[in-house]
Tab-separated table of C-alpha atoms in Angstrom:
chain	number	residue	atom	x	y	z
A	1	UNK	CA	-17.780	45.103	-46.701
A	2	UNK	CA	-16.676	42.270	-48.934
A	3	UNK	CA	-13.597	44.258	-49.994
A	4	UNK	CA	-12.771	44.961	-46.334
A	5	UNK	CA	-12.895	41.240	-45.544
A	6	UNK	CA	-10.630	40.454	-48.474
A	7	UNK	CA	-8.135	43.101	-47.356
A	8	UNK	CA	-8.187	41.709	-43.811
A	9	UNK	CA	-7.560	38.163	-45.048
A	10	UNK	CA	-4.718	39.357	-47.255
A	11	UNK	CA	-3.135	41.241	-44.355
A	12	UNK	CA	-3.362	38.220	-42.096
A	13	UNK	CA	-1.829	36.047	-44.784
A	14	UNK	CA	1.160	38.385	-45.078
A	15	UNK	CA	1.752	38.783	-41.332
A	16	UNK	CA	3.486	35.415	-40.731
A	17	UNK	CA	5.848	35.998	-43.664
A	18	UNK	CA	6.937	39.355	-42.285
A	19	UNK	CA	7.276	37.921	-38.795
A	20	UNK	CA	9.428	35.043	-40.014
A	21	UNK	CA	11.692	37.135	-42.269
A	22	UNK	CA	15.269	36.982	-41.061
A	23	UNK	CA	18.115	39.357	-41.670
A	24	UNK	CA	20.339	37.852	-44.366
A	25	UNK	CA	23.957	38.474	-43.355
A	26	UNK	CA	26.961	37.588	-45.520
A	27	UNK	CA	30.400	37.637	-43.903
A	28	UNK	CA	33.619	37.340	-45.859
A	29	UNK	CA	35.678	35.518	-43.214
A	30	UNK	CA	35.051	32.798	-40.604
A	31	UNK	CA	36.521	34.773	-37.689
A	32	UNK	CA	34.064	37.653	-38.185
A	33	UNK	CA	31.272	35.165	-38.866
A	34	UNK	CA	31.938	33.441	-35.549
A	35	UNK	CA	31.360	36.744	-33.743
A	36	UNK	CA	28.233	37.539	-35.745
A	37	UNK	CA	26.679	34.151	-34.922
A	38	UNK	CA	27.196	34.844	-31.216
A	39	UNK	CA	25.186	38.043	-31.615
A	40	UNK	CA	22.318	36.998	-33.875
A	41	UNK	CA	21.645	33.440	-32.672
A	42	UNK	CA	18.678	32.123	-34.654
A	43	UNK	CA	17.312	35.558	-35.518
A	44	UNK	CA	19.356	35.945	-38.724
A	45	UNK	CA	20.925	33.823	-41.441
A	46	UNK	CA	24.731	34.024	-41.563
A	47	UNK	CA	26.643	32.877	-44.648
A	48	UNK	CA	30.448	32.829	-44.814
A	49	UNK	CA	32.305	33.175	-48.107
A	50	UNK	CA	35.883	32.138	-47.265
A	51	UNK	CA	36.603	28.884	-45.481
A	52	UNK	CA	38.771	28.481	-42.388
A	53	UNK	CA	41.379	26.446	-44.257
A	54	UNK	CA	41.857	29.096	-46.986
A	55	UNK	CA	44.348	31.914	-47.159
A	56	UNK	CA	41.998	34.920	-46.722
A	57	UNK	CA	44.179	37.012	-49.038
A	58	UNK	CA	43.658	34.680	-51.985
A	59	UNK	CA	40.124	33.281	-51.849
A	60	UNK	CA	38.914	31.748	-55.109
A	61	UNK	CA	35.696	33.548	-56.167
A	62	UNK	CA	32.807	31.260	-57.054
A	63	UNK	CA	29.699	32.161	-59.108
A	64	UNK	CA	27.552	31.218	-56.118
A	65	UNK	CA	29.164	34.028	-54.118
A	66	UNK	CA	27.692	36.641	-56.455
A	67	UNK	CA	24.225	35.149	-56.060
A	68	UNK	CA	24.655	35.071	-52.292
A	69	UNK	CA	25.716	38.725	-52.190
A	70	UNK	CA	22.776	39.742	-54.372
A	71	UNK	CA	20.404	38.641	-51.599
A	72	UNK	CA	22.399	40.068	-48.675
A	73	UNK	CA	20.875	42.620	-46.307
A	74	UNK	CA	24.255	43.116	-44.685
A	75	UNK	CA	27.796	42.397	-45.895
A	76	UNK	CA	30.526	42.327	-43.258
A	77	UNK	CA	34.107	42.336	-44.494
A	78	UNK	CA	37.292	42.199	-42.465
A	79	UNK	CA	38.540	45.465	-43.863
A	80	UNK	CA	42.067	46.884	-43.875
A	81	UNK	CA	42.311	45.760	-47.526
A	82	UNK	CA	42.438	42.060	-46.596
A	83	UNK	CA	39.890	41.033	-49.255
A	84	UNK	CA	40.894	43.649	-51.820
A	85	UNK	CA	42.108	41.026	-54.289
A	86	UNK	CA	38.845	39.098	-54.569
A	87	UNK	CA	35.842	40.836	-52.976
A	88	UNK	CA	35.316	44.008	-55.103
A	89	UNK	CA	34.502	42.135	-58.357
A	90	UNK	CA	32.007	39.945	-56.499
A	91	UNK	CA	30.247	42.958	-54.985
A	92	UNK	CA	30.165	44.689	-58.363
A	93	UNK	CA	28.658	41.617	-60.008
A	94	UNK	CA	26.070	41.159	-57.260
A	95	UNK	CA	24.161	44.318	-58.290
A	96	UNK	CA	23.139	45.027	-54.713
A	97	UNK	CA	23.667	48.728	-54.069
A	98	UNK	CA	23.078	48.331	-50.331
A	99	UNK	CA	26.337	46.411	-49.881
A	100	UNK	CA	28.535	48.719	-51.941
A	101	UNK	CA	31.261	50.485	-49.924
A	102	UNK	CA	29.543	53.221	-47.944
A	103	UNK	CA	26.126	51.635	-48.432
A	104	UNK	CA	23.692	51.051	-45.543
A	105	UNK	CA	24.285	47.306	-45.709
A	106	UNK	CA	28.090	47.344	-45.667
A	107	UNK	CA	30.253	47.128	-42.542
A	108	UNK	CA	33.982	46.586	-42.106
A	109	UNK	CA	35.071	44.803	-38.941
A	110	UNK	CA	38.251	46.896	-38.825
A	111	UNK	CA	36.326	50.188	-38.463
A	112	UNK	CA	37.351	51.909	-35.240
A	113	UNK	CA	39.947	49.254	-34.340
A	114	UNK	CA	43.554	50.271	-33.610
A	115	UNK	CA	45.656	48.444	-36.189
A	116	UNK	CA	49.320	47.552	-36.272
A	117	UNK	CA	51.550	48.530	-39.169
A	118	UNK	CA	49.573	51.419	-40.628
A	119	UNK	CA	51.737	52.877	-43.395
A	120	UNK	CA	52.240	56.622	-43.635
A	121	UNK	CA	54.738	56.671	-46.526
A	122	UNK	CA	54.517	55.522	-50.145
A	123	UNK	CA	53.596	51.873	-50.782
A	124	UNK	CA	54.345	49.974	-53.998
A	125	UNK	CA	54.468	46.369	-55.201
A	126	UNK	CA	58.243	46.188	-54.700
A	127	UNK	CA	57.520	45.985	-50.963
A	128	UNK	CA	55.375	42.884	-51.397
A	129	UNK	CA	51.695	42.480	-50.562
A	130	UNK	CA	51.677	45.320	-48.050
A	131	UNK	CA	48.440	46.409	-46.369
A	132	UNK	CA	48.844	50.167	-46.153
A	133	UNK	CA	45.743	50.440	-43.957
A	134	UNK	CA	47.314	48.179	-41.324
A	135	UNK	CA	47.696	44.523	-40.402
A	136	UNK	CA	44.253	42.957	-41.044
A	137	UNK	CA	44.664	39.931	-38.744
A	138	UNK	CA	43.450	41.772	-35.643
A	139	UNK	CA	40.911	39.156	-34.538
A	140	UNK	CA	43.722	36.954	-33.264
A	141	UNK	CA	43.784	39.422	-30.359
A	142	UNK	CA	40.723	38.546	-28.240
A	143	UNK	CA	40.534	42.014	-26.694
A	144	UNK	CA	40.172	43.506	-30.144
A	145	UNK	CA	37.718	40.702	-30.872
A	146	UNK	CA	35.586	41.984	-28.013
A	147	UNK	CA	35.540	45.490	-29.496
A	148	UNK	CA	34.660	44.131	-32.952
A	149	UNK	CA	31.761	42.116	-31.506
A	150	UNK	CA	30.360	45.265	-29.900
A	151	UNK	CA	30.679	47.214	-33.167
A	152	UNK	CA	29.043	44.461	-35.217
A	153	UNK	CA	26.182	44.195	-32.730
A	154	UNK	CA	25.415	47.880	-33.225
A	155	UNK	CA	25.367	47.398	-36.995
A	156	UNK	CA	22.991	44.448	-36.781
A	157	UNK	CA	20.681	46.241	-34.346
A	158	UNK	CA	20.537	49.240	-36.658
A	159	UNK	CA	19.200	47.078	-39.501
A	160	UNK	CA	16.926	44.928	-37.358
A	161	UNK	CA	15.689	47.123	-34.519
A	162	UNK	CA	12.819	44.737	-33.802
A	163	UNK	CA	15.240	42.147	-32.444
A	164	UNK	CA	17.631	44.627	-30.838
A	165	UNK	CA	16.920	43.432	-27.299
A	166	UNK	CA	17.716	39.831	-28.279
A	167	UNK	CA	20.937	40.874	-29.969
A	168	UNK	CA	21.953	42.882	-26.906
A	169	UNK	CA	21.270	39.943	-24.594
A	170	UNK	CA	23.303	37.644	-26.839
A	171	UNK	CA	26.155	40.156	-26.935
A	172	UNK	CA	26.138	40.568	-23.159
A	173	UNK	CA	26.233	36.792	-22.662
A	174	UNK	CA	29.125	36.445	-25.119
A	175	UNK	CA	31.094	39.297	-23.518
A	176	UNK	CA	30.545	37.710	-20.106
A	177	UNK	CA	32.024	34.400	-21.285
A	178	UNK	CA	34.842	36.144	-23.117
A	179	UNK	CA	35.830	38.289	-20.120
A	180	UNK	CA	36.251	35.177	-17.979
A	181	UNK	CA	38.425	33.553	-20.628
A	182	UNK	CA	40.503	36.719	-21.048
A	183	UNK	CA	41.586	36.401	-17.422
A	184	UNK	CA	42.341	32.698	-17.854
A	185	UNK	CA	44.290	33.203	-21.081
A	186	UNK	CA	46.330	36.018	-19.548
A	187	UNK	CA	47.268	33.853	-16.584
A	188	UNK	CA	48.261	30.969	-18.857
A	189	UNK	CA	50.396	33.058	-21.214
A	190	UNK	CA	52.129	35.138	-18.532
A	191	UNK	CA	54.641	32.333	-18.015
A	192	UNK	CA	55.741	32.642	-21.644
A	193	UNK	CA	56.187	36.403	-21.824
A	194	UNK	CA	59.282	37.322	-23.833
A	195	UNK	CA	59.449	34.028	-25.754
A	196	UNK	CA	60.779	34.500	-29.294
A	197	UNK	CA	58.964	33.354	-32.429
A	198	UNK	CA	59.491	33.249	-36.151
A	199	UNK	CA	56.202	33.320	-38.075
A	200	UNK	CA	55.339	32.598	-41.683
A	201	UNK	CA	53.325	35.805	-42.167
A	202	UNK	CA	52.054	38.606	-39.933
A	203	UNK	CA	48.979	36.562	-38.900
A	204	UNK	CA	50.099	36.066	-35.302
A	205	UNK	CA	51.474	39.554	-34.631
A	206	UNK	CA	48.385	40.659	-32.688
A	207	UNK	CA	48.337	37.472	-30.614
A	208	UNK	CA	52.038	37.966	-29.874
A	209	UNK	CA	51.482	41.602	-28.891
A	210	UNK	CA	48.619	40.697	-26.553
A	211	UNK	CA	50.630	38.070	-24.682
A	212	UNK	CA	54.104	39.578	-24.744
A	213	UNK	CA	55.683	37.208	-27.275
A	214	UNK	CA	58.454	38.467	-29.583
A	215	UNK	CA	58.212	37.984	-33.349
A	216	UNK	CA	61.848	38.246	-34.506
A	217	UNK	CA	61.466	37.196	-38.136
A	218	UNK	CA	59.196	35.857	-40.851
A	219	UNK	CA	59.588	33.031	-43.338
A	220	UNK	CA	58.235	35.278	-46.082
A	221	UNK	CA	61.039	37.403	-47.578
A	222	UNK	CA	58.391	40.081	-48.210
A	223	UNK	CA	54.685	40.113	-47.282
A	224	UNK	CA	52.738	37.769	-49.545
A	225	UNK	CA	55.822	36.271	-51.222
A	226	UNK	CA	56.467	32.545	-50.639
A	227	UNK	CA	59.511	31.638	-48.524
A	228	UNK	CA	62.687	30.785	-50.383
A	229	UNK	CA	65.404	28.395	-49.160
A	230	UNK	CA	67.962	31.211	-49.327
A	231	UNK	CA	65.898	33.549	-47.152
A	232	UNK	CA	65.159	30.827	-44.605
A	233	UNK	CA	68.842	29.872	-44.365
A	234	UNK	CA	69.629	33.507	-43.558
A	235	UNK	CA	67.148	33.342	-40.677
A	236	UNK	CA	68.988	30.472	-38.966
A	237	UNK	CA	71.717	32.508	-37.182
A	238	UNK	CA	69.188	35.119	-36.060
A	239	UNK	CA	66.833	32.427	-34.761
A	240	UNK	CA	69.708	30.890	-32.788
A	241	UNK	CA	70.859	34.250	-31.413
A	242	UNK	CA	67.327	35.192	-30.338
A	243	UNK	CA	66.736	31.717	-28.844
A	244	UNK	CA	63.617	31.229	-30.952
A	245	UNK	CA	61.357	28.589	-29.440
A	246	UNK	CA	58.657	28.319	-32.097
A	247	UNK	CA	58.267	28.639	-35.859
A	248	UNK	CA	54.562	29.404	-36.199
A	249	UNK	CA	52.655	28.882	-39.439
A	250	UNK	CA	49.030	28.717	-40.537
A	251	UNK	CA	47.813	25.140	-40.662
A	252	UNK	CA	47.102	25.427	-44.414
A	253	UNK	CA	50.768	26.247	-45.159
A	254	UNK	CA	53.515	23.875	-46.258
A	255	UNK	CA	55.687	22.869	-43.304
A	256	UNK	CA	58.846	22.077	-45.285
A	257	UNK	CA	60.863	25.274	-44.799
A	258	UNK	CA	59.392	25.887	-41.360
A	259	UNK	CA	60.590	22.448	-40.260
A	260	UNK	CA	64.019	23.162	-41.760
A	261	UNK	CA	64.384	26.391	-39.772
A	262	UNK	CA	63.107	24.744	-36.603
A	263	UNK	CA	65.568	21.854	-36.929
A	264	UNK	CA	68.528	24.130	-37.646
A	265	UNK	CA	67.760	26.516	-34.793
A	266	UNK	CA	66.539	24.106	-32.112
A	267	UNK	CA	62.958	25.361	-32.268
A	268	UNK	CA	59.612	23.618	-32.796
A	269	UNK	CA	57.194	24.078	-35.683
A	270	UNK	CA	53.679	24.978	-34.571
A	271	UNK	CA	50.923	24.848	-37.221
A	272	UNK	CA	47.700	26.549	-36.115
A	273	UNK	CA	44.389	27.665	-37.666
A	274	UNK	CA	44.494	31.385	-38.433
A	275	UNK	CA	40.682	31.435	-38.395
A	276	UNK	CA	37.991	29.278	-36.788
A	277	UNK	CA	37.640	25.990	-38.647
A	278	UNK	CA	35.429	22.933	-38.446
A	279	UNK	CA	38.352	20.775	-37.377
A	280	UNK	CA	39.606	20.598	-33.823
A	281	UNK	CA	36.352	21.812	-32.264
A	282	UNK	CA	37.172	25.461	-32.886
A	283	UNK	CA	34.141	26.699	-34.821
A	284	UNK	CA	33.231	29.387	-32.287
A	285	UNK	CA	35.423	32.391	-31.540
A	286	UNK	CA	36.172	31.593	-27.914
A	287	UNK	CA	36.905	27.955	-28.773
A	288	UNK	CA	39.321	29.077	-31.481
A	289	UNK	CA	41.293	31.434	-29.224
A	290	UNK	CA	41.201	28.835	-26.461
A	291	UNK	CA	42.817	26.345	-28.811
A	292	UNK	CA	45.535	28.825	-29.805
A	293	UNK	CA	46.367	29.584	-26.174
A	294	UNK	CA	46.431	25.878	-25.315
A	295	UNK	CA	48.698	25.009	-28.243
A	296	UNK	CA	51.115	27.856	-27.507
A	297	UNK	CA	51.181	26.931	-23.830
A	298	UNK	CA	52.020	23.296	-24.527
A	299	UNK	CA	54.647	24.128	-27.152
A	300	UNK	CA	56.410	26.750	-24.986
A	301	UNK	CA	56.674	24.677	-21.817
């Protein structure tokens, strides 16, 4: 009888701990993290590795990242080889088999998403920092963002079935807000369909595709290689011929050569966050896309 009482007390003591345990989710990039937070609310802990003001291709690994990954129940990466230069060593050092590629706690946001620029032929370093699996900046297209949110919700519900109904409600509420904004954004950007852009990198290709903008050149001579004055000078006649209105760069980039091209071609430089950041009130996904649409709209008028 005494042993039974002790077992009952022990069970009761453990119950609150189990009830309060939260799914520990680590996300490589702020854009994916913004979607995950919409889904999980306060039912899970979400930690982001890269910051919004960093180039996601070249994130500086920190020792704390390995410790964070060691405790992760779920690791969500962007996929399409975006983090290939810095994530694999961190995962290897974390010694958490669940988050290894193919493990039950590993999900790529790009899974099942139609990507631009998928290479079918040989790829080598002479072509620059080419992503053979496709352009990994797909979350700048809010319709693809909607599909990613639905995929990530299924992954979270699989690991935490006890809160599945909450996650589904959160997802439905997010999709409802997003669908309303999709109509608004489409109406706003329709007036600018066909406008020509030069971009620094391929970050804005999905946004341009969604809203009918034309990317006619890039400041990078090859993907991942910094712009050179010679390459940018060669872009000037093309930018003039195509009547380029905007030279679009990530806000963490140097403006010098972008401003040169804009001045020489009669365009305007537009520096924008390529991921949600803490500045400008764009921490959430919808707020981030809303800011992009607003900035493009003002610059193209």
